Coordinates of C-alpha atoms and ligand atoms in Angstrom, one line a residue:
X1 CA 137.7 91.2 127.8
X2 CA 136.6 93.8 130.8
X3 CA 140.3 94.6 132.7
X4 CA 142.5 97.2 132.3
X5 CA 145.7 96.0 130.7
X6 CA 148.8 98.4 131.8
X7 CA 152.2 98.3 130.5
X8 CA 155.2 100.5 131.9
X9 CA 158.7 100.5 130.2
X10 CA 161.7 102.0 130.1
X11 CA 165.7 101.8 130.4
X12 CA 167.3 99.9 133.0
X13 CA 167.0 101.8 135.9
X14 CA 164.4 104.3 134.7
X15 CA 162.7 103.6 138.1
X16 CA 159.9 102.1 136.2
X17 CA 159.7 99.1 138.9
X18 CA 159.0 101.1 141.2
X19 CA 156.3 102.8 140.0
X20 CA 154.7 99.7 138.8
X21 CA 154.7 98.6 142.4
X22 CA 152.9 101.7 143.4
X23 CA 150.5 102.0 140.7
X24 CA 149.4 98.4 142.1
X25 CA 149.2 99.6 145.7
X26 CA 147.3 102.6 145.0
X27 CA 145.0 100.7 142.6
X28 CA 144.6 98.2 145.6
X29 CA 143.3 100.3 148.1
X30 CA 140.9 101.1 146.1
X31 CA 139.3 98.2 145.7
X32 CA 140.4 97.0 142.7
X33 CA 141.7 93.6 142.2
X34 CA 145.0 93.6 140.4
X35 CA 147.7 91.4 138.7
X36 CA 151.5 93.2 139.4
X37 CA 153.8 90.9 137.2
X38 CA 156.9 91.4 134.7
X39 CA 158.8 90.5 131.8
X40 CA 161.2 88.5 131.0
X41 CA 160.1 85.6 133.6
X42 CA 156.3 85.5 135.2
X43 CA 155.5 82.3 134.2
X44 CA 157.4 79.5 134.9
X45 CA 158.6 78.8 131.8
X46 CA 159.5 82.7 131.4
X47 CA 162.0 82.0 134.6
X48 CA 163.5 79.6 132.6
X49 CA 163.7 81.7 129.8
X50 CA 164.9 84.4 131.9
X51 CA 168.0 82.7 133.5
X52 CA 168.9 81.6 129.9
X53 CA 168.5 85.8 128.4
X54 CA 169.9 87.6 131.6
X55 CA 172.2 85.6 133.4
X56 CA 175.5 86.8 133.3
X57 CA 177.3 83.6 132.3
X58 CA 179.7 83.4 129.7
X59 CA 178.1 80.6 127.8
X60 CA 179.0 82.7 124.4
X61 CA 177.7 85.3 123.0
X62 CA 173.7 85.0 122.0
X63 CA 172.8 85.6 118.5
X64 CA 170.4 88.3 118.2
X65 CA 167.6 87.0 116.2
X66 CA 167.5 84.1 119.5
X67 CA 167.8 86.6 122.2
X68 CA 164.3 88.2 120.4
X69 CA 162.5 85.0 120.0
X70 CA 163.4 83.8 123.5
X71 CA 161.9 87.3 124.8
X72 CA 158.6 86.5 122.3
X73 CA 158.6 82.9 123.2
X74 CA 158.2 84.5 127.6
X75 CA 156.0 86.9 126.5
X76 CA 153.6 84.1 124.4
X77 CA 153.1 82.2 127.5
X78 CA 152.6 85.1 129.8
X79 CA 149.9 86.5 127.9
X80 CA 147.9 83.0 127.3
X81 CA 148.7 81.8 131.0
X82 CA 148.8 85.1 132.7
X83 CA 147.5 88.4 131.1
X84 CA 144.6 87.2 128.8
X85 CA 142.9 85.4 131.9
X86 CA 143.3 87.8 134.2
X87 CA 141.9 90.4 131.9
X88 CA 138.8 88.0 131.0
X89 CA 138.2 88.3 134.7
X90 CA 138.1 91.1 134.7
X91 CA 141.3 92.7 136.3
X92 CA 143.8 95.3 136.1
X93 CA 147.0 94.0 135.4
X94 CA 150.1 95.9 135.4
X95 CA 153.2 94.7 133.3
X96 CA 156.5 96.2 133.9
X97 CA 158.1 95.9 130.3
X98 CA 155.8 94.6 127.3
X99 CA 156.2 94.5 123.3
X100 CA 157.8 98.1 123.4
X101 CA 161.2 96.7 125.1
X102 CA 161.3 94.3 122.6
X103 CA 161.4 97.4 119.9
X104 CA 163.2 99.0 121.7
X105 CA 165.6 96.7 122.7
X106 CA 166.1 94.4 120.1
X107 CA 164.8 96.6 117.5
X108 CA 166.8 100.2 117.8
X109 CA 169.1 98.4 120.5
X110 CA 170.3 95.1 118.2
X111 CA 169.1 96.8 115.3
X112 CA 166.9 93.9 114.1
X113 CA 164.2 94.8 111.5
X114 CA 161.4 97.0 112.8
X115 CA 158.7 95.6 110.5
X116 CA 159.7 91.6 111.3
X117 CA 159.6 92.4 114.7
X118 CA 156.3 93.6 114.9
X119 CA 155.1 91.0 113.1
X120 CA 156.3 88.6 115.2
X121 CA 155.1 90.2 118.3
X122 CA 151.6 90.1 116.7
X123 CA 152.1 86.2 116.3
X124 CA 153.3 86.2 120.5
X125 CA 151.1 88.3 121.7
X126 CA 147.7 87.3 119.3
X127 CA 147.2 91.4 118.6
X128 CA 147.2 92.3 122.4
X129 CA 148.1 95.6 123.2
X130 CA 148.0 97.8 126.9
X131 CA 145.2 100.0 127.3
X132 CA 147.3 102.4 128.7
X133 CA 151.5 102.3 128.3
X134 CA 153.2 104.6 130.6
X135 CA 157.1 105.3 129.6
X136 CA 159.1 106.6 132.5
X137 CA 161.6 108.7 130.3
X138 CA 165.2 109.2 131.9
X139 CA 168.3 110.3 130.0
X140 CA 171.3 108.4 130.7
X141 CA 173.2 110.7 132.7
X142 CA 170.4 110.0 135.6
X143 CA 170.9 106.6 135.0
X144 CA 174.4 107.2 135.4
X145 CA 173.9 108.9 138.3
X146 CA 171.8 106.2 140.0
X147 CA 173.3 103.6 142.7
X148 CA 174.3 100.9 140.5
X149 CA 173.6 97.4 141.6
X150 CA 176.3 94.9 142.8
X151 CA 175.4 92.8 140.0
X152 CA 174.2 93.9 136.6
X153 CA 172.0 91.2 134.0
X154 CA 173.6 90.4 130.9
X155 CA 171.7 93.3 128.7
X156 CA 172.2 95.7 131.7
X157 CA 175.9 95.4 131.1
X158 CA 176.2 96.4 127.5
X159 CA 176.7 100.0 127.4
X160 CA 180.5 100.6 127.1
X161 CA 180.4 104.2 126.5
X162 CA 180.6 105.2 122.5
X163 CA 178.9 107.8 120.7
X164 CA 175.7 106.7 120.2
X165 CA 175.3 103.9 122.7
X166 CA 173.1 100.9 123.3
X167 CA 170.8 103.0 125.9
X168 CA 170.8 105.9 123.9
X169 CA 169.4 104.1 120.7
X170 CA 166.8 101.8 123.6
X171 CA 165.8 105.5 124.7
X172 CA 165.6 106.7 121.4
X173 CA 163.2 103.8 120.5
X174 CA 161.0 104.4 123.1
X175 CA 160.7 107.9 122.4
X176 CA 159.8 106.9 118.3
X177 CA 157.0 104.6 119.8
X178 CA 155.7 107.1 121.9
X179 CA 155.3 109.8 118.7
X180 CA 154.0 106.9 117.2
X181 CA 151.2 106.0 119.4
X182 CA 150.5 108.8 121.8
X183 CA 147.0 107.5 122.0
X184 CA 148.4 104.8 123.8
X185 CA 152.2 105.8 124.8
X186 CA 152.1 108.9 127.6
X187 CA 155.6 109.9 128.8
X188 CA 156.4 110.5 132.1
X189 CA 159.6 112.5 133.3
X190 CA 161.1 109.8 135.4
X191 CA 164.0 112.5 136.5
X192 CA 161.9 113.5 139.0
X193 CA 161.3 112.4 142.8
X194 CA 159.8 109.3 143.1
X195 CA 156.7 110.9 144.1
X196 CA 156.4 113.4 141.4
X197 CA 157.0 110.6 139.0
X198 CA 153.9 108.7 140.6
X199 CA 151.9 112.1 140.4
X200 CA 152.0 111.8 137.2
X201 CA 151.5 108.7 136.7
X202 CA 148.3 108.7 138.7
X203 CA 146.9 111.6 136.6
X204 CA 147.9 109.6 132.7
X205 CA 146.2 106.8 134.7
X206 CA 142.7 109.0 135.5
X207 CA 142.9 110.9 132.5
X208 CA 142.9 107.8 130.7
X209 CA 140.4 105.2 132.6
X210 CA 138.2 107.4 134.4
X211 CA 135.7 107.2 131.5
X212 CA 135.4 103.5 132.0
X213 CA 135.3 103.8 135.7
X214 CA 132.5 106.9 135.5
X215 CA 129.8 104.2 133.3
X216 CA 131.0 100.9 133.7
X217 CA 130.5 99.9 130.2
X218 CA 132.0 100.1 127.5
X219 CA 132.1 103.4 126.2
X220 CA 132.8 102.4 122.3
X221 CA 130.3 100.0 122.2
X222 CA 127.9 102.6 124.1
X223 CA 128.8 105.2 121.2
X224 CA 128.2 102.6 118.3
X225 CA 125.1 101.0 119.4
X226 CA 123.6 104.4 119.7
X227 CA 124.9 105.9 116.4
X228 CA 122.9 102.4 115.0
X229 CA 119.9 103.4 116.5
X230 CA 120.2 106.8 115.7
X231 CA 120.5 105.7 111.6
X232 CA 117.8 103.8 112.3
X233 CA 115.4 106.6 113.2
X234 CA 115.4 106.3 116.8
X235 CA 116.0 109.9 118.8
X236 CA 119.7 110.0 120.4
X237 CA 118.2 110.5 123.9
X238 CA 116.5 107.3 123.6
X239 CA 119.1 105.5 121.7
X240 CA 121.5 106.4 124.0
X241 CA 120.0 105.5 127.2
X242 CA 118.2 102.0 125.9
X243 CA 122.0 101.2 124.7
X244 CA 123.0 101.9 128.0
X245 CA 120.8 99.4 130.2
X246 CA 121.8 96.9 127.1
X247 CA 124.9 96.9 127.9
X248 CA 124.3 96.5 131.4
X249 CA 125.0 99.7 132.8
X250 CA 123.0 99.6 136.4
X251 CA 123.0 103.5 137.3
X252 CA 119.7 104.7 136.3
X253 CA 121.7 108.0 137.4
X254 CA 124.4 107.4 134.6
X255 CA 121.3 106.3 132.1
X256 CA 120.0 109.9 132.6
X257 CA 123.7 111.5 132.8
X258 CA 123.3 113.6 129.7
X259 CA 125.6 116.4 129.7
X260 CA 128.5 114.1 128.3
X261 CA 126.4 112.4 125.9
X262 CA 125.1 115.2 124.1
X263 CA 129.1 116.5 123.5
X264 CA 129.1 113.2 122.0
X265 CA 126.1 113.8 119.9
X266 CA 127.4 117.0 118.5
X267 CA 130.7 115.0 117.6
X268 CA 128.0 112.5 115.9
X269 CA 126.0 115.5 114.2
X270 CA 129.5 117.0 113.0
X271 CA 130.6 113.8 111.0
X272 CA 133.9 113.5 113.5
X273 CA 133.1 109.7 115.2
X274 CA 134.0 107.0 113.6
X275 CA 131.0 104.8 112.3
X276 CA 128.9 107.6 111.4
X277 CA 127.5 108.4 108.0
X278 CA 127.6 112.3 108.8
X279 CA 129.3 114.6 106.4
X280 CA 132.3 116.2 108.0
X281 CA 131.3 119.5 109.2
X282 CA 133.6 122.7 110.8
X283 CA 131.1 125.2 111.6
X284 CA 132.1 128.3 114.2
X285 CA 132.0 127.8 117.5
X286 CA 129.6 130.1 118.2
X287 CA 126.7 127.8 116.4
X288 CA 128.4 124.8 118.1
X289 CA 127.7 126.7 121.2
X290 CA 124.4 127.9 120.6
X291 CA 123.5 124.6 120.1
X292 CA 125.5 122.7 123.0
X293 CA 127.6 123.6 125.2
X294 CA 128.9 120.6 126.3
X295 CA 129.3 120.1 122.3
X296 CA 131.8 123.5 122.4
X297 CA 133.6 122.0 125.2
X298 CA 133.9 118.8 123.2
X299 CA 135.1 119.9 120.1
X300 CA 137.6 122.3 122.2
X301 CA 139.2 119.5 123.7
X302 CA 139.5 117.3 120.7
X303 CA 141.6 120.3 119.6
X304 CA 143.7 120.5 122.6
X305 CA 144.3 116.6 122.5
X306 CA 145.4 116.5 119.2
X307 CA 148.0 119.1 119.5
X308 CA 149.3 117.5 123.1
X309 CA 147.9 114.2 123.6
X310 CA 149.5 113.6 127.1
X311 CA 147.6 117.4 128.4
X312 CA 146.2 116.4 131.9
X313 CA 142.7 117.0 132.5
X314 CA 142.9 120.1 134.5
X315 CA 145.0 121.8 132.0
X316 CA 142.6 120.9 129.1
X317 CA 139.7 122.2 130.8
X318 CA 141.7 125.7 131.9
X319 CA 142.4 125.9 128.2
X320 CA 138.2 125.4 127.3
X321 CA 137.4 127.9 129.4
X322 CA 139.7 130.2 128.3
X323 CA 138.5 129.8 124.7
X324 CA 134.6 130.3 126.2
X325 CA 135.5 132.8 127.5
X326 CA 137.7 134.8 125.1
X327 CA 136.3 134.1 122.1
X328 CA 132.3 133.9 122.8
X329 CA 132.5 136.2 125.8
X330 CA 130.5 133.5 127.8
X331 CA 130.7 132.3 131.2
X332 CA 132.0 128.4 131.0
X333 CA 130.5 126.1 133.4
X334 CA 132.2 126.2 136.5
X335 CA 133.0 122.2 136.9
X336 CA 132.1 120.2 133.7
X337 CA 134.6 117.3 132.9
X338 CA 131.9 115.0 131.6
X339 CA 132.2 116.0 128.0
X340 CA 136.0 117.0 127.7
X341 CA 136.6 113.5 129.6
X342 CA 134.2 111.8 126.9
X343 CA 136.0 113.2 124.2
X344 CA 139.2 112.6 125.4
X345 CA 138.4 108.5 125.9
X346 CA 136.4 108.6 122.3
X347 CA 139.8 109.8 121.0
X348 CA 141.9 107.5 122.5
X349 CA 140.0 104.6 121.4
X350 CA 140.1 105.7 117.8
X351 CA 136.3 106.7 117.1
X352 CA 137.6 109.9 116.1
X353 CA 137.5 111.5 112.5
X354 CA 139.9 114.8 112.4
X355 CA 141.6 114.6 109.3
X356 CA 140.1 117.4 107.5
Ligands
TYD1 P1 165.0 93.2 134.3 O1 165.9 92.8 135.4 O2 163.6 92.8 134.4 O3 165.2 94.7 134.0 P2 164.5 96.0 134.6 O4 164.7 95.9 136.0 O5 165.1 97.1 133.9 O6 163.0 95.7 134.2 O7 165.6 92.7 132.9 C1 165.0 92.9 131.8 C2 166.1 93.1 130.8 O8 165.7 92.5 129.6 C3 166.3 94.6 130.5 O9 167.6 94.9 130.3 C4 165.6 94.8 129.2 C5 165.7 93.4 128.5 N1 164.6 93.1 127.7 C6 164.8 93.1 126.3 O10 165.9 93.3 125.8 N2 163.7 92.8 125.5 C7 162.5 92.5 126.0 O11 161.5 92.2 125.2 C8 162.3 92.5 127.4 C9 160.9 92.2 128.0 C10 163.3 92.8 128.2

């Protein structure tokens, strides 16, 4: 699987739509082929299953449990006929709503069983998650606030008002998966202008997938491969520039683009990847320094990360300098993303040891 799978979700009216849309358009005229589709209803079966979930008929109440397999049944068939496919051929596709509404939803909404659900999800989706979920976060006094529509979907017309209220317990599940995953989950402030909401989306979106886009391969099996070779005696330059061409990267720039790699092969040396048989080490920064710089700046922004995943790359690399600066007294590089980005991707795609 090559594409990029994105998910965005939210509460009715979060604006979340919207921003899927332009996410597409921007991703568009860039070159980039892309699938813009949606849940409940992308398939034709799903708009069958949609009219039965969100048309306002009075036909009886639906039974919970139902209402969540008729949600899993859509989303089955959109990822075997839709999303899977597209993703083989390597696209971007952009889903506005995924699994997380069905948490959310049904799960802190209904209140149905958080650990059936996500087993059941597994079974609809065969284990497929979004590379990247962006959660466009609006309290409900916005929402309030926003134009409603002339006509509202079944599930848009449940809150009544109450204490703790339908939306207020969807919100509140969105925000649990979020703290839950923030490797994967980045939280937008949707009470903004429609245009500083898509600022920020744009940044989660090159924060995230830049590394990809930079090499063209795939970064984890880049960093594996090489840490194989490197057991096996072979010198990390080597090792990771003969994985490279492997894996069919075609820059012989990017073959040779080193200052990136050898951040990674400080994280490598210091026991924190994944996969590696290296003791855990913490030395000072100072030695870390002496021996790499783009190992400092690294291990700098693996801190950083892990105390704010969702830090955008400017700010991160404001914060490495600082550090440099104040507590080495050196003079940072002026422009150096390579290995802060690297670290940030290695992290997100769970090759990272930092328990310790
Ligand atoms: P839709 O009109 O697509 O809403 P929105 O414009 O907010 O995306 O309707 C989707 C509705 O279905 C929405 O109220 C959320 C609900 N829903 C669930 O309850 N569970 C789910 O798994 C999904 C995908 C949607």
């Amino acid at each position: 699987m090559s594409g990029i799978f994105i998910s965005f979700e939210g509460i009715d009216k979060s604006g979340k739509s919207t921003q899927a849309k332009k996410l597409a358009g921007h991703l568009r005229a860039r070159g980039h082929e892309v699938v813009l589709t949606y849940e409940p209803g992308d398939t034709e079966l799903g708009q069958e299953i949609r009219r039965l979930v969100l048309e306002n008929k009075s036909r009886g109440e639906i039974d919970a449990t139902a209402e969540l397999f008729l949600f899993s049944a859509d989303r089955a068939q959109h990822v075997n006929e839709l999303i899977r496919p597209s993703l083989d051929a390597g696209k971007v596709v952009i889903s506005d709503r995924y699994v997380d509404s069905t948490l959310a939803y049904q799960g802190y909404g209904r209140g149905l069983n958080l650990d059936d659900l996500r087993m059941i999800q597994n079974v609809a989706t065969g284990g497929l998650k979004p590379d990247i979920t962006i959660w466009i976060d609006v309290d409900l006094q916005t929402v309030q606030k926003r134009e409603l529509p002339l006509f509202s979907d079944r599930i848009e017309s449940e809150d009544r008002g109450g204490e703790k209220t339908f939306f207020q317990r969807v919100r509140q599940g969105f925000k649990e998966a979020y703290q839950s995953e923030p490797n994967r989950i980045f939280r937008v402030d949707g009470t903004q202008s429609v245009d500083a909401v898509f600022k920020d989306v744009k940044k989660v979106f090159v924060n995230q997938i830049s590394v990809r886009d930079l090499y063209k391969i795939d970064l984890k099996d880049w960093v594996l491969s090489t840490i194989e070779k490197v057991e096996k005696g072979i010198d990390w330059n080597c090792a990771w520039k003969e994985t490279y061409f492997e894996l069919g990267g075609k820059s012989r720039e990017s073959g040779r683009k080193f200052s990136p790699m050898n951040g990674t092969e400080v994280l490598y040396r210091l026991g924190r990847i994944k996969g590696s048989r290296k003791p855990f080490r913490n030395p000072e920064l100072k030695e870390i320094w002496n021996c790499s710089t783009n190992g400092a700046y690294a291990i700098l922004a693996l801190e950083y990360i892990l105390e704010k995943p969702d830090i955008s790359r400017s700010a991160l690399w404001t914060r490495i300098q600082e550090r440099i600066r104040s507590e080495l007294g050196e003079e940072p590089a002026k422009f150096n993303q390579g290995a802060p980005t690297v670290a940030y991707k290695l992290w997100h795609l769970g090759l990272i040891m930092h328990d310790k």
